[in-house]
């Protein structure tokens, strides 16, 4: 619960700015940037925080971070299908916890976007992006996959951010 309160506060206060935009533009091409630009400011900032955490971990482990940073910036673009403000998201997170995931069965655009955004992100990129590994990470970033170090790094960074 403390983690969720911290995330709520960060989403309210940590703003996407010019420095973030320059960083994103240095990684994404024009088409990818156009998809990224449709996200809310808090979702953009979340993606940048994930990318920065991946950079930090990659430096510590002395591994390449190029693919994971790009995945970090694109992994939530499916959330642009139906914008969910911070209050809606908080309510969905609480109800998800209370109902042990049964909220997933409610067929509203916001609830479905919350649960299926990774699939939506994949769908938005699959006809454009040739890198199957990138698509795999984006599509599966909320699945329990324990035998893939890159995925585990990505999920750790996403969960922390």
PDB file of C-alpha atoms in Angstrom:
ATOM      1  CA  UNK A   1       0.000   0.000   0.000  1.00  0.00           C
ATOM      2  CA  UNK A   2       2.883   2.381   0.813  1.00  0.00           C
ATOM      3  CA  UNK A   3       4.302   1.759  -2.666  1.00  0.00           C
ATOM      4  CA  UNK A   4       0.967   2.702  -4.257  1.00  0.00           C
ATOM      5  CA  UNK A   5       0.736   5.910  -2.204  1.00  0.00           C
ATOM      6  CA  UNK A   6       4.266   6.814  -3.286  1.00  0.00           C
ATOM      7  CA  UNK A   7       3.355   6.127  -6.940  1.00  0.00           C
ATOM      8  CA  UNK A   8       0.250   8.312  -6.604  1.00  0.00           C
ATOM      9  CA  UNK A   9       2.325  11.180  -5.189  1.00  0.00           C
ATOM     10  CA  UNK A  10       5.002  10.835  -7.876  1.00  0.00           C
ATOM     11  CA  UNK A  11       2.340  10.840 -10.603  1.00  0.00           C
ATOM     12  CA  UNK A  12       0.927  14.069  -9.199  1.00  0.00           C
ATOM     13  CA  UNK A  13       4.230  15.886  -8.785  1.00  0.00           C
ATOM     14  CA  UNK A  14       6.821  14.561 -11.260  1.00  0.00           C
ATOM     15  CA  UNK A  15       6.186  16.355 -14.544  1.00  0.00           C
ATOM     16  CA  UNK A  16       7.303  15.494 -18.068  1.00  0.00           C
ATOM     17  CA  UNK A  17       9.506  18.338 -19.252  1.00  0.00           C
ATOM     18  CA  UNK A  18      11.717  19.630 -22.044  1.00  0.00           C
ATOM     19  CA  UNK A  19      14.741  17.615 -20.896  1.00  0.00           C
ATOM     20  CA  UNK A  20      12.611  14.456 -20.935  1.00  0.00           C
ATOM     21  CA  UNK A  21      11.327  15.275 -24.412  1.00  0.00           C
ATOM     22  CA  UNK A  22      14.858  15.755 -25.765  1.00  0.00           C
ATOM     23  CA  UNK A  23      15.820  12.370 -24.327  1.00  0.00           C
ATOM     24  CA  UNK A  24      12.768  10.655 -25.862  1.00  0.00           C
ATOM     25  CA  UNK A  25      13.371  12.278 -29.259  1.00  0.00           C
ATOM     26  CA  UNK A  26      16.968  10.999 -29.190  1.00  0.00           C
ATOM     27  CA  UNK A  27      15.707   7.403 -28.879  1.00  0.00           C
ATOM     28  CA  UNK A  28      12.482   7.191 -30.889  1.00  0.00           C
ATOM     29  CA  UNK A  29      11.947   7.798 -34.592  1.00  0.00           C
ATOM     30  CA  UNK A  30       9.194  10.140 -35.802  1.00  0.00           C
ATOM     31  CA  UNK A  31       6.478   7.469 -35.987  1.00  0.00           C
ATOM     32  CA  UNK A  32       7.305   6.037 -32.562  1.00  0.00           C
ATOM     33  CA  UNK A  33       7.438   9.542 -31.117  1.00  0.00           C
ATOM     34  CA  UNK A  34       3.988  10.306 -32.572  1.00  0.00           C
ATOM     35  CA  UNK A  35       2.597   7.271 -30.705  1.00  0.00           C
ATOM     36  CA  UNK A  36       4.437   8.210 -27.507  1.00  0.00           C
ATOM     37  CA  UNK A  37       3.114  11.780 -27.754  1.00  0.00           C
ATOM     38  CA  UNK A  38      -0.468  10.551 -27.390  1.00  0.00           C
ATOM     39  CA  UNK A  39       0.202   9.449 -23.798  1.00  0.00           C
ATOM     40  CA  UNK A  40      -0.761  11.619 -20.849  1.00  0.00           C
ATOM     41  CA  UNK A  41       2.033  13.611 -19.230  1.00  0.00           C
ATOM     42  CA  UNK A  42       2.174  11.283 -16.226  1.00  0.00           C
ATOM     43  CA  UNK A  43       2.415   8.189 -18.465  1.00  0.00           C
ATOM     44  CA  UNK A  44       5.180   9.817 -20.518  1.00  0.00           C
ATOM     45  CA  UNK A  45       7.075  10.636 -17.342  1.00  0.00           C
ATOM     46  CA  UNK A  46       6.569   7.089 -16.046  1.00  0.00           C
ATOM     47  CA  UNK A  47       8.099   5.740 -19.270  1.00  0.00           C
ATOM     48  CA  UNK A  48      11.093   8.065 -18.905  1.00  0.00           C
ATOM     49  CA  UNK A  49      11.551   6.953 -15.276  1.00  0.00           C
ATOM     50  CA  UNK A  50      11.509   3.314 -16.418  1.00  0.00           C
ATOM     51  CA  UNK A  51      14.112   4.107 -19.095  1.00  0.00           C
ATOM     52  CA  UNK A  52      16.335   5.887 -16.573  1.00  0.00           C
ATOM     53  CA  UNK A  53      16.108   2.980 -14.128  1.00  0.00           C
ATOM     54  CA  UNK A  54      17.064   0.596 -16.939  1.00  0.00           C
ATOM     55  CA  UNK A  55      20.067   2.811 -17.744  1.00  0.00           C
ATOM     56  CA  UNK A  56      21.137   2.659 -14.097  1.00  0.00           C
ATOM     57  CA  UNK A  57      20.794  -1.127 -13.858  1.00  0.00           C
ATOM     58  CA  UNK A  58      22.532  -1.655 -17.199  1.00  0.00           C
ATOM     59  CA  UNK A  59      25.525   0.405 -16.073  1.00  0.00           C
ATOM     60  CA  UNK A  60      25.762  -1.664 -12.875  1.00  0.00           C
ATOM     61  CA  UNK A  61      25.589  -4.947 -14.802  1.00  0.00           C
ATOM     62  CA  UNK A  62      27.701  -3.668 -17.708  1.00  0.00           C
ATOM     63  CA  UNK A  63      25.122  -4.728 -20.305  1.00  0.00           C
ATOM     64  CA  UNK A  64      23.653  -3.026 -23.354  1.00  0.00           C
ATOM     65  CA  UNK A  65      20.520  -1.026 -22.644  1.00  0.00           C
ATOM     66  CA  UNK A  66      19.487   0.183 -26.111  1.00  0.00           C
ATOM     67  CA  UNK A  67      16.639  -2.282 -26.668  1.00  0.00           C
ATOM     68  CA  UNK A  68      15.258  -2.028 -23.133  1.00  0.00           C
ATOM     69  CA  UNK A  69      15.303   1.776 -23.146  1.00  0.00           C
ATOM     70  CA  UNK A  70      13.308   1.847 -26.369  1.00  0.00           C
ATOM     71  CA  UNK A  71      10.906  -0.728 -24.897  1.00  0.00           C
ATOM     72  CA  UNK A  72      10.556   1.447 -21.789  1.00  0.00           C
ATOM     73  CA  UNK A  73       9.471   4.409 -23.869  1.00  0.00           C
ATOM     74  CA  UNK A  74       6.986   2.394 -25.933  1.00  0.00           C
ATOM     75  CA  UNK A  75       5.655  -0.206 -23.487  1.00  0.00           C
ATOM     76  CA  UNK A  76       2.593   1.789 -22.391  1.00  0.00           C
ATOM     77  CA  UNK A  77       1.581   3.508 -25.643  1.00  0.00           C
ATOM     78  CA  UNK A  78      -1.532   1.317 -25.661  1.00  0.00           C
ATOM     79  CA  UNK A  79      -2.791   3.382 -22.730  1.00  0.00           C
ATOM     80  CA  UNK A  80      -3.480   6.151 -25.237  1.00  0.00           C
ATOM     81  CA  UNK A  81      -6.416   4.095 -26.529  1.00  0.00           C
ATOM     82  CA  UNK A  82      -8.450   5.240 -23.518  1.00  0.00           C
ATOM     83  CA  UNK A  83      -6.955   7.823 -21.216  1.00  0.00           C
ATOM     84  CA  UNK A  84      -7.167   6.963 -17.560  1.00  0.00           C
ATOM     85  CA  UNK A  85      -6.573   9.871 -15.197  1.00  0.00           C
ATOM     86  CA  UNK A  86      -4.792   9.399 -11.893  1.00  0.00           C
ATOM     87  CA  UNK A  87      -8.036   9.167  -9.900  1.00  0.00           C
ATOM     88  CA  UNK A  88      -9.527   6.553 -12.248  1.00  0.00           C
ATOM     89  CA  UNK A  89      -6.288   4.586 -12.159  1.00  0.00           C
ATOM     90  CA  UNK A  90      -6.181   4.711  -8.363  1.00  0.00           C
ATOM     91  CA  UNK A  91      -9.763   3.455  -8.138  1.00  0.00           C
ATOM     92  CA  UNK A  92      -9.031   0.635 -10.591  1.00  0.00           C
ATOM     93  CA  UNK A  93      -5.903  -0.397  -8.646  1.00  0.00           C
ATOM     94  CA  UNK A  94      -7.824  -0.444  -5.346  1.00  0.00           C
ATOM     95  CA  UNK A  95     -10.787  -2.341  -6.826  1.00  0.00           C
ATOM     96  CA  UNK A  96      -8.424  -4.784  -8.520  1.00  0.00           C
ATOM     97  CA  UNK A  97      -6.856  -5.528  -5.149  1.00  0.00           C
ATOM     98  CA  UNK A  98     -10.191  -5.831  -3.331  1.00  0.00           C
ATOM     99  CA  UNK A  99     -11.689  -8.117  -5.995  1.00  0.00           C
ATOM    100  CA  UNK A 100      -8.526 -10.220  -6.442  1.00  0.00           C
ATOM    101  CA  UNK A 101      -8.450  -9.359 -10.132  1.00  0.00           C
ATOM    102  CA  UNK A 102     -12.130 -10.028 -10.847  1.00  0.00           C
ATOM    103  CA  UNK A 103     -12.451  -6.411 -11.939  1.00  0.00           C
ATOM    104  CA  UNK A 104     -10.918  -7.630 -15.217  1.00  0.00           C
ATOM    105  CA  UNK A 105     -14.350  -9.046 -16.115  1.00  0.00           C
ATOM    106  CA  UNK A 106     -15.960  -5.599 -16.200  1.00  0.00           C
ATOM    107  CA  UNK A 107     -16.186  -4.550 -19.804  1.00  0.00           C
ATOM    108  CA  UNK A 108     -15.609  -0.798 -19.730  1.00  0.00           C
ATOM    109  CA  UNK A 109     -13.038   0.929 -21.913  1.00  0.00           C
ATOM    110  CA  UNK A 110     -11.007   2.208 -18.951  1.00  0.00           C
ATOM    111  CA  UNK A 111     -10.880  -1.122 -17.133  1.00  0.00           C
ATOM    112  CA  UNK A 112     -10.022  -3.006 -20.308  1.00  0.00           C
ATOM    113  CA  UNK A 113      -7.323  -0.477 -21.201  1.00  0.00           C
ATOM    114  CA  UNK A 114      -5.804  -0.850 -17.734  1.00  0.00           C
ATOM    115  CA  UNK A 115      -5.604  -4.637 -18.085  1.00  0.00           C
ATOM    116  CA  UNK A 116      -4.839  -4.912 -21.813  1.00  0.00           C
ATOM    117  CA  UNK A 117      -2.616  -1.926 -22.564  1.00  0.00           C
ATOM    118  CA  UNK A 118       0.418  -4.138 -23.227  1.00  0.00           C
ATOM    119  CA  UNK A 119      -1.498  -5.992 -25.944  1.00  0.00           C
ATOM    120  CA  UNK A 120      -2.739  -2.657 -27.333  1.00  0.00           C
ATOM    121  CA  UNK A 121       0.845  -1.345 -27.373  1.00  0.00           C
ATOM    122  CA  UNK A 122       1.973  -4.439 -29.265  1.00  0.00           C
ATOM    123  CA  UNK A 123      -0.883  -4.049 -31.769  1.00  0.00           C
ATOM    124  CA  UNK A 124       0.075  -0.423 -32.417  1.00  0.00           C
ATOM    125  CA  UNK A 125       3.667  -1.426 -33.242  1.00  0.00           C
ATOM    126  CA  UNK A 126       3.544  -4.907 -34.791  1.00  0.00           C
ATOM    127  CA  UNK A 127       3.075  -3.759 -38.398  1.00  0.00           C
ATOM    128  CA  UNK A 128       5.799  -1.127 -38.090  1.00  0.00           C
ATOM    129  CA  UNK A 129       8.484  -2.599 -35.857  1.00  0.00           C
ATOM    130  CA  UNK A 130      10.722  -5.397 -37.181  1.00  0.00           C
ATOM    131  CA  UNK A 131      12.471  -6.142 -33.900  1.00  0.00           C
ATOM    132  CA  UNK A 132      10.630  -9.187 -32.548  1.00  0.00           C
ATOM    133  CA  UNK A 133      12.470  -8.999 -29.221  1.00  0.00           C
ATOM    134  CA  UNK A 134      11.266  -5.432 -28.657  1.00  0.00           C
ATOM    135  CA  UNK A 135       7.705  -6.453 -29.517  1.00  0.00           C
ATOM    136  CA  UNK A 136       7.951  -9.452 -27.172  1.00  0.00           C
ATOM    137  CA  UNK A 137       9.046  -7.308 -24.227  1.00  0.00           C
ATOM    138  CA  UNK A 138       6.299  -4.758 -24.855  1.00  0.00           C
ATOM    139  CA  UNK A 139       3.584  -7.391 -25.258  1.00  0.00           C
ATOM    140  CA  UNK A 140       4.625  -9.435 -22.227  1.00  0.00           C
ATOM    141  CA  UNK A 141       5.821  -6.836 -19.736  1.00  0.00           C
ATOM    142  CA  UNK A 142       3.086  -7.735 -17.222  1.00  0.00           C
ATOM    143  CA  UNK A 143       3.378 -11.518 -17.513  1.00  0.00           C
ATOM    144  CA  UNK A 144       5.234 -13.670 -14.986  1.00  0.00           C
ATOM    145  CA  UNK A 145       8.393 -14.595 -16.901  1.00  0.00           C
ATOM    146  CA  UNK A 146      11.284 -15.647 -14.685  1.00  0.00           C
ATOM    147  CA  UNK A 147      13.778 -17.206 -17.103  1.00  0.00           C
ATOM    148  CA  UNK A 148      14.567 -14.050 -19.070  1.00  0.00           C
ATOM    149  CA  UNK A 149      17.070 -11.628 -17.547  1.00  0.00           C
ATOM    150  CA  UNK A 150      16.163  -8.719 -19.830  1.00  0.00           C
ATOM    151  CA  UNK A 151      12.475  -9.145 -19.032  1.00  0.00           C
ATOM    152  CA  UNK A 152      13.205  -9.315 -15.318  1.00  0.00           C
ATOM    153  CA  UNK A 153      15.263  -6.100 -15.512  1.00  0.00           C
ATOM    154  CA  UNK A 154      12.473  -4.444 -17.471  1.00  0.00           C
ATOM    155  CA  UNK A 155       9.757  -5.554 -15.066  1.00  0.00           C
ATOM    156  CA  UNK A 156      11.789  -4.464 -12.046  1.00  0.00           C
ATOM    157  CA  UNK A 157      12.295  -1.003 -13.557  1.00  0.00           C
ATOM    158  CA  UNK A 158       8.621  -0.730 -14.542  1.00  0.00           C
ATOM    159  CA  UNK A 159       7.428  -1.817 -11.108  1.00  0.00           C
ATOM    160  CA  UNK A 160       9.813   0.559  -9.343  1.00  0.00           C
ATOM    161  CA  UNK A 161       8.843   3.513 -11.515  1.00  0.00           C
TER     162      UNK A 161
END
